[in-house]
Structure formats: C-alpha cells, structure tokens
Coordinates of N, CA and C in Angstrom, one line a residue:
G137 N -34.5 -23.6 56.8 CA -33.6 -24.5 57.4 C -33.6 -24.3 58.9
F138 N -32.7 -25.0 59.6 CA -32.7 -25.0 61.0 C -31.2 -24.6 61.5
E139 N -31.2 -23.9 62.6 CA -29.9 -23.6 63.3 C -29.8 -24.5 64.5
T140 N -28.7 -25.1 64.7 CA -28.6 -26.1 65.9 C -27.4 -25.7 66.7
D141 N -27.5 -26.1 68.0 CA -26.4 -26.0 68.9 C -25.5 -27.2 68.7
W142 N -24.3 -27.0 68.2 CA -23.5 -28.2 67.8 C -23.1 -29.1 69.0
R143 N -23.2 -28.5 70.2 CA -22.9 -29.3 71.4 C -23.9 -30.4 71.7
T144 N -25.2 -30.1 71.5 CA -26.3 -30.9 71.8 C -27.2 -31.4 70.6
N145 N -26.9 -30.7 69.5 CA -27.8 -30.9 68.3 C -29.2 -30.4 68.5
R146 N -29.4 -29.6 69.5 CA -30.7 -29.0 69.8 C -31.0 -27.9 68.8
V147 N -32.2 -27.9 68.2 CA -32.6 -26.8 67.3 C -32.8 -25.5 68.1
V148 N -32.1 -24.5 67.7 CA -32.1 -23.2 68.5 C -32.7 -22.1 67.6
G149 N -32.9 -22.3 66.3 CA -33.4 -21.3 65.5 C -33.8 -21.8 64.1
V150 N -34.4 -20.9 63.3 CA -34.8 -21.2 61.9 C -34.3 -20.1 61.0
N151 N -34.2 -20.4 59.7 CA -33.8 -19.4 58.8 C -34.7 -19.6 57.5
W152 N -34.9 -18.5 56.8 CA -35.7 -18.5 55.6 C -35.3 -17.3 54.8
E153 N -35.9 -17.2 53.6 CA -35.5 -16.0 52.7 C -36.7 -15.7 51.8
Y154 N -37.1 -14.4 51.8 CA -38.0 -13.9 50.8 C -37.1 -12.8 50.1
D155 N -37.1 -11.6 50.6 CA -36.3 -10.5 50.0 C -34.8 -10.6 50.4
R156 N -34.5 -11.2 51.6 CA -33.2 -11.3 52.1 C -33.2 -12.4 53.2
P157 N -32.0 -12.9 53.5 CA -31.9 -14.0 54.5 C -32.4 -13.5 55.9
R158 N -33.2 -14.4 56.5 CA -33.7 -14.1 57.9 C -33.3 -15.2 58.8
T159 N -32.9 -14.9 60.0 CA -32.7 -16.0 61.0 C -33.4 -15.5 62.3
E160 N -34.2 -16.4 62.9 CA -34.8 -16.2 64.2 C -34.4 -17.3 65.1
Y161 N -33.7 -16.9 66.2 CA -33.3 -17.8 67.2 C -34.3 -17.8 68.4
F162 N -34.5 -19.0 69.0 CA -35.5 -19.2 70.0 C -34.9 -19.0 71.4
V163 N -33.6 -19.0 71.5 CA -32.9 -19.0 72.8 C -31.7 -18.1 72.8
S164 N -31.3 -17.7 74.0 CA -30.1 -16.9 74.2 C -28.9 -17.9 74.4
P165 N -27.7 -17.4 74.0 CA -27.4 -16.0 73.6 C -27.5 -15.8 72.1
W166 N -27.9 -16.8 71.3 CA -27.9 -16.6 69.9 C -28.9 -15.5 69.5
G167 N -30.1 -15.5 70.1 CA -31.1 -14.5 69.7 C -30.7 -13.1 70.0
D168 N -30.1 -12.9 71.2 CA -29.6 -11.6 71.6 C -28.5 -11.1 70.7
I169 N -27.6 -12.0 70.3 CA -26.5 -11.6 69.4 C -27.0 -11.2 68.0
Q170 N -27.9 -12.1 67.5 CA -28.4 -11.8 66.2 C -29.2 -10.5 66.1
A171 N -30.0 -10.2 67.1 CA -30.8 -9.0 67.2 C -29.8 -7.7 67.3
Q172 N -28.8 -7.8 68.2 CA -27.9 -6.7 68.4 C -27.2 -6.4 67.1
L173 N -26.7 -7.4 66.4 CA -25.9 -7.1 65.2 C -26.8 -6.7 64.0
E174 N -28.0 -7.2 64.0 CA -28.9 -6.7 62.9 C -29.3 -5.2 63.1
N175 N -29.4 -4.8 64.4 CA -29.6 -3.4 64.7 C -28.4 -2.6 64.4
L176 N -27.2 -3.1 64.6 CA -26.0 -2.4 64.3 C -25.7 -2.3 62.8
Y177 N -26.1 -3.3 62.1 CA -25.8 -3.4 60.6 C -27.1 -3.7 59.9
P178 N -28.1 -2.8 59.8 CA -29.5 -3.1 59.4 C -29.5 -3.5 57.9
D179 N -28.6 -3.1 57.1 CA -28.6 -3.5 55.7 C -27.8 -4.7 55.3
S180 N -27.2 -5.3 56.3 CA -26.3 -6.5 56.1 C -26.9 -7.8 56.4
I181 N -26.4 -8.8 55.8 CA -26.7 -10.2 56.1 C -25.8 -10.5 57.3
I182 N -26.4 -11.1 58.4 CA -25.7 -11.4 59.6 C -25.8 -12.9 59.8
E183 N -24.7 -13.7 59.9 CA -24.8 -15.1 60.1 C -23.9 -15.5 61.3
I184 N -24.4 -16.2 62.3 CA -23.6 -16.8 63.3 C -23.1 -18.1 62.8
Q185 N -21.8 -18.2 62.6 CA -21.2 -19.4 62.0 C -20.5 -20.4 62.9
G186 N -20.3 -20.0 64.1 CA -19.6 -20.9 65.0 C -19.5 -20.3 66.4
T187 N -19.2 -21.2 67.4 CA -19.1 -20.7 68.8 C -18.1 -21.7 69.5
D188 N -17.6 -21.2 70.6 CA -16.8 -22.1 71.5 C -17.8 -22.9 72.4
Y189 N -17.2 -23.8 73.2 CA -18.1 -24.6 74.0 C -18.8 -23.9 75.1
D190 N -18.2 -22.8 75.6 CA -18.8 -22.0 76.7 C -19.7 -20.9 76.2
L191 N -19.9 -20.8 74.9 CA -20.8 -19.8 74.3 C -20.3 -18.4 74.7
N192 N -19.0 -18.2 74.7 CA -18.5 -16.9 75.0 C -18.0 -16.2 73.7
R193 N -17.3 -17.0 72.8 CA -16.7 -16.5 71.6 C -17.5 -17.0 70.4
F194 N -17.9 -16.1 69.5 CA -18.7 -16.5 68.3 C -18.0 -16.0 67.1
I195 N -18.1 -16.8 66.0 CA -17.6 -16.4 64.7 C -18.9 -15.8 63.9
I196 N -18.8 -14.6 63.5 CA -19.9 -13.9 62.8 C -19.5 -13.6 61.4
Y197 N -20.4 -13.8 60.4 CA -20.1 -13.4 59.1 C -21.1 -12.3 58.7
R198 N -20.6 -11.3 58.0 CA -21.4 -10.1 57.6 C -21.2 -9.9 56.1
E199 N -22.3 -9.7 55.3 CA -22.2 -9.4 53.9 C -23.2 -8.4 53.5
A200 N -22.9 -7.6 52.5 CA -23.8 -6.5 52.0 C -23.9 -5.4 53.0
G201 N -24.6 -4.3 52.7 CA -24.6 -3.2 53.6 C -23.3 -2.5 53.7
G202 N -22.6 -2.5 52.5 CA -21.4 -1.7 52.4 C -20.1 -2.5 52.6
V203 N -20.2 -3.8 52.7 CA -19.0 -4.7 52.8 C -19.2 -5.9 51.8
A204 N -18.0 -6.4 51.4 CA -18.0 -7.5 50.4 C -17.9 -8.8 51.1
G205 N -17.9 -8.8 52.4 CA -17.9 -10.1 53.2 C -16.8 -10.0 54.2
V206 N -17.2 -10.0 55.5 CA -16.3 -9.9 56.6 C -16.6 -10.9 57.7
Y207 N -15.5 -11.5 58.2 CA -15.6 -12.4 59.4 C -15.2 -11.7 60.6
Y208 N -15.9 -11.8 61.7 CA -15.6 -11.2 63.0 C -15.5 -12.3 64.1
L209 N -14.7 -11.9 65.1 CA -14.7 -12.7 66.3 C -15.4 -11.9 67.4
L210 N -16.5 -12.4 67.9 CA -17.2 -11.7 69.0 C -16.9 -12.3 70.3
D211 N -16.3 -11.6 71.2 CA -16.0 -12.0 72.6 C -17.0 -11.4 73.5
R212 N -17.9 -12.2 74.0 CA -19.0 -11.6 74.9 C -18.4 -11.2 76.2
Q213 N -17.4 -11.9 76.8 CA -16.9 -11.5 78.1 C -16.1 -10.2 78.0
A214 N -15.3 -10.1 76.9 CA -14.5 -8.9 76.7 C -15.3 -7.7 76.1
G215 N -16.5 -8.0 75.6 CA -17.3 -7.0 74.9 C -16.7 -6.5 73.7
T216 N -16.0 -7.3 72.9 CA -15.3 -6.9 71.7 C -15.9 -7.6 70.4
L217 N -15.8 -6.9 69.3 CA -16.1 -7.5 68.0 C -15.0 -7.1 67.1
E218 N -14.2 -8.0 66.7 CA -12.9 -7.8 65.9 C -13.0 -8.5 64.6
I219 N -12.5 -7.8 63.6 CA -12.4 -8.4 62.2 C -11.3 -9.4 62.2
I220 N -11.5 -10.6 61.8 CA -10.4 -11.6 61.7 C -10.1 -12.0 60.3
A221 N -11.0 -11.7 59.3 CA -10.7 -12.0 57.9 C -11.7 -11.3 57.0
N222 N -11.3 -11.0 55.8 CA -12.1 -10.5 54.7 C -12.3 -11.5 53.7
R223 N -13.5 -11.8 53.2 CA -13.8 -12.8 52.2 C -13.2 -12.3 50.9
R224 N -13.3 -11.0 50.6 CA -12.8 -10.5 49.3 C -11.8 -9.3 49.6
P225 N -10.6 -9.6 50.1 CA -9.8 -8.6 50.6 C -9.3 -7.5 49.6
Q226 N -9.4 -7.9 48.3 CA -9.0 -6.9 47.3 C -10.1 -5.8 47.0
I227 N -11.3 -6.0 47.6 CA -12.3 -5.0 47.4 C -12.6 -4.1 48.6
P228 N -12.1 -2.9 48.6 CA -12.4 -2.0 49.7 C -13.9 -1.6 49.8
D229 N -14.3 -1.3 51.0 CA -15.7 -1.0 51.3 C -16.2 0.1 50.4
E230 N -15.4 1.1 50.0 CA -15.9 2.2 49.2 C -16.3 1.8 47.8
W231 N -15.8 0.6 47.4 CA -16.1 0.1 46.0 C -17.4 -0.7 46.0
V232 N -17.9 -1.1 47.1 CA -19.1 -1.9 47.2 C -20.4 -1.2 46.9
A233 N -21.1 -1.7 45.8 CA -22.3 -1.0 45.4 C -23.5 -1.4 46.3
E234 N -24.4 -0.4 46.4 CA -25.6 -0.6 47.3 C -26.6 -1.6 46.6
V235 N -27.1 -2.5 47.4 CA -28.1 -3.5 46.9 C -29.4 -3.2 47.6
Q236 N -30.5 -3.1 46.8 CA -31.8 -2.9 47.4 C -32.7 -4.1 47.0
A237 N -33.5 -4.6 47.9 CA -34.6 -5.5 47.5 C -35.9 -4.6 47.3
V238 N -36.4 -4.6 46.0 CA -37.5 -3.7 45.7 C -38.6 -4.6 45.2
E239 N -39.9 -4.1 45.2 CA -41.0 -4.7 44.7 C -41.6 -3.9 43.6
Y240 N -42.2 -4.5 42.6 CA -42.8 -3.7 41.5 C -44.1 -4.5 41.1
V241 N -45.0 -3.8 40.4 CA -46.3 -4.4 40.0 C -46.3 -4.6 38.5
T242 N -46.6 -5.8 38.1 CA -46.6 -6.2 36.7 C -47.9 -5.7 36.0
R243 N -47.9 -5.8 34.7 CA -49.1 -5.4 34.0 C -50.4 -6.2 34.3
D244 N -50.2 -7.4 34.8 CA -51.4 -8.2 35.2 C -51.5 -8.1 36.7
N245 N -51.0 -7.1 37.4 CA -51.2 -6.7 38.8 C -50.7 -7.8 39.8
R246 N -49.5 -8.3 39.5 CA -48.8 -9.2 40.4 C -47.6 -8.4 41.0
T247 N -47.4 -8.6 42.3 CA -46.2 -7.9 42.9 C -45.0 -8.9 42.9
L248 N -43.9 -8.4 42.3 CA -42.8 -9.2 42.1 C -41.6 -8.6 42.9
L249 N -40.7 -9.4 43.3 CA -39.4 -9.0 43.9 C -38.3 -8.8 42.9
A250 N -37.5 -7.9 43.1 CA -36.3 -7.7 42.3 C -35.1 -7.2 43.2
Y251 N -33.9 -7.4 42.7 CA -32.7 -6.9 43.4 C -32.1 -5.8 42.5
L252 N -32.0 -4.6 43.1 CA -31.5 -3.5 42.4 C -30.1 -3.1 43.0
T253 N -29.1 -3.1 42.1 CA -27.8 -2.7 42.5 C -27.4 -1.4 41.9
L254 N -27.1 -0.4 42.7 CA -26.8 0.9 42.2 C -25.3 1.2 42.3
P255 N -24.7 1.9 41.3 CA -23.3 2.1 41.3 C -22.9 3.1 42.4
P256 N -21.7 2.9 43.0 CA -21.3 3.8 44.1 C -21.1 5.2 43.5
N257 N -21.3 6.2 44.5 CA -21.0 7.6 44.2 C -21.8 8.2 43.1
T258 N -23.1 7.8 43.0 CA -24.0 8.4 42.1 C -25.3 8.9 42.8
D259 N -26.1 9.7 42.1 CA -27.3 10.2 42.8 C -28.5 9.2 42.6
G260 N -28.2 8.1 41.8 CA -29.3 7.1 41.7 C -30.4 7.6 40.7
Q261 N -30.1 8.4 39.7 CA -31.1 8.9 38.8 C -30.5 8.9 37.4
D262 N -31.4 8.6 36.4 CA -31.1 8.6 35.0 C -29.9 7.8 34.7
L263 N -29.8 6.6 35.2 CA -28.6 5.7 35.0 C -28.8 4.8 33.9
P264 N -27.7 4.4 33.2 CA -27.9 3.3 32.2 C -28.2 2.0 33.0
L265 N -28.9 1.1 32.4 CA -29.4 -0.1 33.1 C -29.0 -1.4 32.4
V266 N -28.6 -2.4 33.2 CA -28.4 -3.7 32.7 C -29.4 -4.6 33.4
V267 N -30.3 -5.3 32.6 CA -31.2 -6.3 33.2 C -30.5 -7.6 33.2
M268 N -30.4 -8.2 34.4 CA -29.7 -9.4 34.6 C -30.6 -10.5 35.1
P269 N -31.3 -11.2 34.3 CA -32.2 -12.3 34.8 C -31.4 -13.5 35.1
H270 N -31.9 -14.3 36.1 CA -31.2 -15.5 36.4 C -31.6 -16.6 35.4
G271 N -30.8 -17.7 35.4 CA -31.1 -18.8 34.5 C -32.2 -19.7 35.2
G272 N -32.2 -20.9 34.7 CA -33.2 -21.9 35.3 C -34.2 -22.4 34.2
P273 N -35.4 -21.8 34.1 CA -35.8 -20.6 34.9 C -36.2 -20.8 36.3
Q274 N -36.4 -22.1 36.7 CA -36.8 -22.4 38.1 C -35.6 -22.3 39.0
A275 N -35.2 -21.1 39.2 CA -34.0 -20.7 40.1 C -34.4 -19.3 40.7
R276 N -33.4 -18.7 41.3 CA -33.7 -17.4 41.9 C -32.3 -16.7 42.2
D277 N -32.4 -15.4 42.4 CA -31.2 -14.6 42.9 C -31.4 -14.4 44.4
Y278 N -30.3 -14.0 45.0 CA -30.4 -13.8 46.4 C -29.8 -12.4 46.8
Y279 N -30.2 -11.9 47.9 CA -29.7 -10.6 48.4 C -28.3 -10.9 48.9
G280 N -27.4 -10.0 48.6 CA -26.0 -10.1 49.0 C -25.1 -9.5 48.0
F281 N -23.8 -10.0 48.1 CA -22.8 -9.5 47.2 C -22.8 -10.4 46.0
D282 N -23.4 -10.0 44.9 CA -23.4 -10.7 43.6 C -22.2 -10.3 42.8
D283 N -21.3 -11.2 42.4 CA -20.1 -10.8 41.7 C -20.4 -10.0 40.4
W284 N -21.3 -10.6 39.6 CA -21.5 -9.9 38.3 C -22.2 -8.6 38.5
A285 N -23.2 -8.5 39.4 CA -23.9 -7.3 39.6 C -23.0 -6.2 40.1
Q286 N -22.0 -6.6 41.0 CA -21.1 -5.6 41.5 C -20.1 -5.1 40.5
I287 N -19.6 -6.1 39.6 CA -18.7 -5.7 38.6 C -19.3 -4.7 37.6
I288 N -20.6 -5.0 37.2 CA -21.2 -4.1 36.3 C -21.5 -2.7 36.9
A289 N -22.0 -2.8 38.2 CA -22.3 -1.5 38.8 C -21.0 -0.6 39.0
S290 N -19.9 -1.3 39.2 CA -18.7 -0.5 39.4 C -18.3 0.3 38.1
R291 N -18.9 -0.1 37.0 CA -18.7 0.6 35.7 C -19.7 1.7 35.5
G292 N -20.6 1.9 36.5 CA -21.5 3.0 36.4 C -22.9 2.7 36.0
Y293 N -23.2 1.4 35.9 CA -24.6 0.9 35.5 C -25.4 0.5 36.7
A294 N -26.7 0.8 36.7 CA -27.6 0.1 37.6 C -27.9 -1.3 37.1
V295 N -28.1 -2.2 38.0 CA -28.4 -3.6 37.6 C -29.7 -4.0 38.3
I296 N -30.6 -4.6 37.5 CA -31.9 -5.1 38.1 C -31.9 -6.6 37.8
Q297 N -32.3 -7.4 38.9 CA -32.4 -8.8 38.8 C -33.8 -9.2 39.2
P298 N -34.8 -9.2 38.3 CA -36.2 -9.5 38.6 C -36.4 -11.0 38.9
Q299 N -37.2 -11.3 39.9 CA -37.6 -12.6 40.2 C -38.9 -12.9 39.6
F300 N -38.8 -13.1 38.2 CA -40.0 -13.2 37.4 C -40.8 -14.5 37.7
R301 N -42.0 -14.6 37.3 CA -42.9 -15.7 37.5 C -42.2 -17.0 37.0
G302 N -42.3 -18.0 37.8 CA -41.5 -19.3 37.5 C -40.3 -19.4 38.3
S303 N -39.9 -18.3 39.0 CA -38.7 -18.4 39.9 C -38.9 -19.3 41.1
D304 N -37.9 -19.9 41.6 CA -37.9 -20.8 42.7 C -37.9 -19.9 44.0
G305 N -38.4 -20.5 45.1 CA -38.3 -19.9 46.4 C -39.5 -19.1 46.8
F306 N -40.5 -19.1 46.0 CA -41.7 -18.3 46.3 C -43.0 -19.1 46.3
G307 N -42.8 -20.4 46.4 CA -44.0 -21.3 46.4 C -44.2 -22.0 45.1
L308 N -44.9 -23.1 45.2 CA -45.1 -23.9 44.0 C -46.1 -23.2 43.0
D309 N -47.1 -22.5 43.6 CA -48.0 -21.8 42.7 C -47.3 -20.8 41.8
F310 N -46.3 -20.1 42.4 CA -45.5 -19.1 41.7 C -44.7 -19.8 40.6
V311 N -44.1 -20.9 40.9 CA -43.4 -21.7 39.8 C -44.3 -22.0 38.7
R312 N -45.5 -22.5 39.0 CA -46.4 -22.9 37.9 C -46.9 -21.7 37.1
L313 N -46.9 -20.5 37.6 CA -47.2 -19.4 36.8 C -46.3 -19.2 35.6
G314 N -45.1 -19.8 35.7 CA -44.2 -19.6 34.6 C -44.3 -20.7 33.5
H315 N -45.1 -21.8 33.8 CA -45.2 -22.9 32.9 C -45.8 -22.4 31.6
G316 N -45.1 -22.6 30.4 CA -45.6 -22.2 29.1 C -45.5 -20.7 28.9
E317 N -44.8 -20.0 29.8 CA -44.7 -18.5 29.6 C -43.3 -18.0 29.3
W318 N -42.4 -18.9 28.9 CA -41.1 -18.5 28.4 C -41.2 -17.7 27.2
G319 N -40.7 -16.4 27.2 CA -40.8 -15.5 26.1 C -42.2 -14.8 26.1
R320 N -43.0 -15.1 27.0 CA -44.4 -14.4 27.1 C -44.5 -13.6 28.4
A321 N -45.2 -14.2 29.3 CA -45.4 -13.4 30.6 C -44.1 -13.3 31.4
M322 N -43.3 -14.3 31.3 CA -42.0 -14.2 32.0 C -41.2 -13.0 31.4
Q323 N -41.2 -12.9 30.1 CA -40.5 -11.8 29.4 C -41.1 -10.4 29.8
A324 N -42.5 -10.4 29.9 CA -43.2 -9.2 30.2 C -42.8 -8.8 31.6
D325 N -42.5 -9.7 32.5 CA -42.1 -9.4 33.9 C -40.8 -8.6 33.9
L326 N -39.9 -9.0 33.0 CA -38.6 -8.2 32.8 C -38.8 -6.8 32.3
I327 N -39.7 -6.7 31.3 CA -40.0 -5.4 30.8 C -40.7 -4.5 31.8
D328 N -41.5 -5.1 32.6 CA -42.2 -4.3 33.6 C -41.3 -3.8 34.7
A329 N -40.2 -4.6 35.0 CA -39.2 -4.1 35.9 C -38.5 -2.9 35.4
V330 N -38.2 -2.9 34.1 CA -37.5 -1.8 33.5 C -38.5 -0.5 33.6
E331 N -39.7 -0.7 33.2 CA -40.7 0.4 33.2 C -40.9 0.9 34.6
Y332 N -40.8 0.1 35.6 CA -40.9 0.6 37.0 C -39.7 1.5 37.3
L333 N -38.5 1.1 36.9 CA -37.3 1.9 37.2 C -37.3 3.2 36.4
V334 N -37.8 3.2 35.2 CA -38.0 4.4 34.4 C -39.0 5.3 35.1
G335 N -40.1 4.8 35.5 CA -41.1 5.6 36.2 C -40.6 6.2 37.5
E336 N -39.6 5.6 38.2 CA -39.0 6.1 39.4 C -37.9 7.0 39.0
Q337 N -37.6 7.2 37.8 CA -36.5 8.1 37.3 C -35.1 7.6 37.7
I338 N -35.0 6.3 38.0 CA -33.7 5.8 38.3 C -32.9 5.5 37.1
V339 N -33.5 5.1 36.0 CA -32.8 4.7 34.8 C -33.3 5.5 33.6
D340 N -32.4 5.6 32.6 CA -32.7 6.3 31.3 C -33.2 5.2 30.4
E341 N -34.5 5.4 29.9 CA -35.1 4.4 29.1 C -34.4 4.1 27.8
N342 N -33.5 5.1 27.4 CA -32.8 4.9 26.1 C -31.5 4.2 26.3
R343 N -31.1 3.8 27.5 CA -29.9 3.2 27.7 C -30.1 1.9 28.6
V344 N -30.7 0.9 27.9 CA -31.0 -0.3 28.6 C -30.5 -1.5 27.8
C345 N -29.9 -2.5 28.4 CA -29.6 -3.7 27.8 C -29.8 -4.9 28.7
I346 N -29.7 -6.1 28.2 CA -30.0 -7.3 28.9 C -28.7 -8.2 28.9
F347 N -28.4 -8.8 30.0 CA -27.2 -9.6 30.1 C -27.5 -10.9 30.9
L348 N -27.3 -12.0 30.3 CA -27.5 -13.3 31.0 C -26.2 -14.0 31.3
V349 N -26.0 -14.3 32.6 CA -24.8 -15.1 33.0 C -25.1 -16.6 32.6
S350 N -24.2 -17.1 31.8 CA -24.3 -18.5 31.4 C -23.5 -19.4 32.3
P351 N -24.0 -20.5 32.8 CA -23.3 -21.3 33.7 C -22.1 -22.0 33.0

C-alpha cells in the first residue's frame, strides 16, 4: 500500500508485510520519525496515523513488543511522546505474551513463516502447545496482538500459527502450492511446525493440540 500526505495527496511512503508490517517513507519528517521509533521499540509495530497541518504533532500507534496497543501524541517542537489512549486498557503490559516471527523448513525443503506466541513469565522450554491454523485456506495471520493467541498463551500454552502452503500474501505461486493439498501437504506443514518446536525444545511433544477459530 501507499502512505500519503493528506494535505497534498502526495505519496510519501510505501508499506508491505512478510513477517511483520513494514513502512518505508521517502521524505522527512515521516521517515525520520518512523526510523527513530522503530529503533526505540524494535519489536513493535509502529504506524504514523495522523498529523497536524504544520507537521509538528503526530498521532502514533504502537502494538506488540510488550504492549496490547497504545496511541501516542508526538510533539516534535516540544520533544515529547505522550500516551493519549490504550486500545485495550484492561490488559496491562505484563500480561502481554511475546510474539515471534519464526521460519522453519518443511519435509520437502520449503521455508515457511509462522508466528509463535509464548506465555509470559516462562523459560520458553517444554511448554504445552496449541497449533492455531488460519482459515481460508487462502488467508494468512499477521504479526501483532492476536486476541486468541494471547488468551491461550495467558493460560500457559505456546501458540504456533503456521503460514502453510496456500496461504495468502506470499505470492501466487505459493497459493497454487496449496491447490489439491488440503489434508495432504498443507497438513504436513502444520506437523512440520510442531516438529520444529519440539526439536528446539520449546514444546513438549506429548502435550500438543490443534485449535481452529471459526468465523
């Protein structure tokens, strides 16, 4: 997608997503602000959502990296960054589970992306696991605060969301790899994700279940 200057409708940046949302601005001050906040919060999604006409005050949204969603007011002249609202005010930061974008290799030597959510206050080893594949199947999961993954992780489970072949957002050829493979190679991709986590000693192979969120 494109980011535009609302005053002139000029394109000032682009955004895309593989493992997590990315935004690259071509001009200042957007580019400087994005880079500074990404350095300050390297595990978070940073979105510039609005500005005043003079490009002095900016509305910033931050999610993941230890927060459930926070809106800030950035005042460039005053040099301040102040919280103005929480998207999920009932969830304190210490309850937010860590989300990692991981890659694993399938039995037919394809590298796939998955999102791993780990329960707070654990050592990240020998955990019970919930496999949570997306629907579709031509759909995908996204990096950030996933309500179901966070709820399950808060109960002490690791959660894996594999982006199995046929998932959207990785090119048409990747979508076509899933054609005719429902219950076959697509299912093998889920099993291979579990085996990857077992091999990394993150999960206990005897405590694994699967959970599908129905729309």
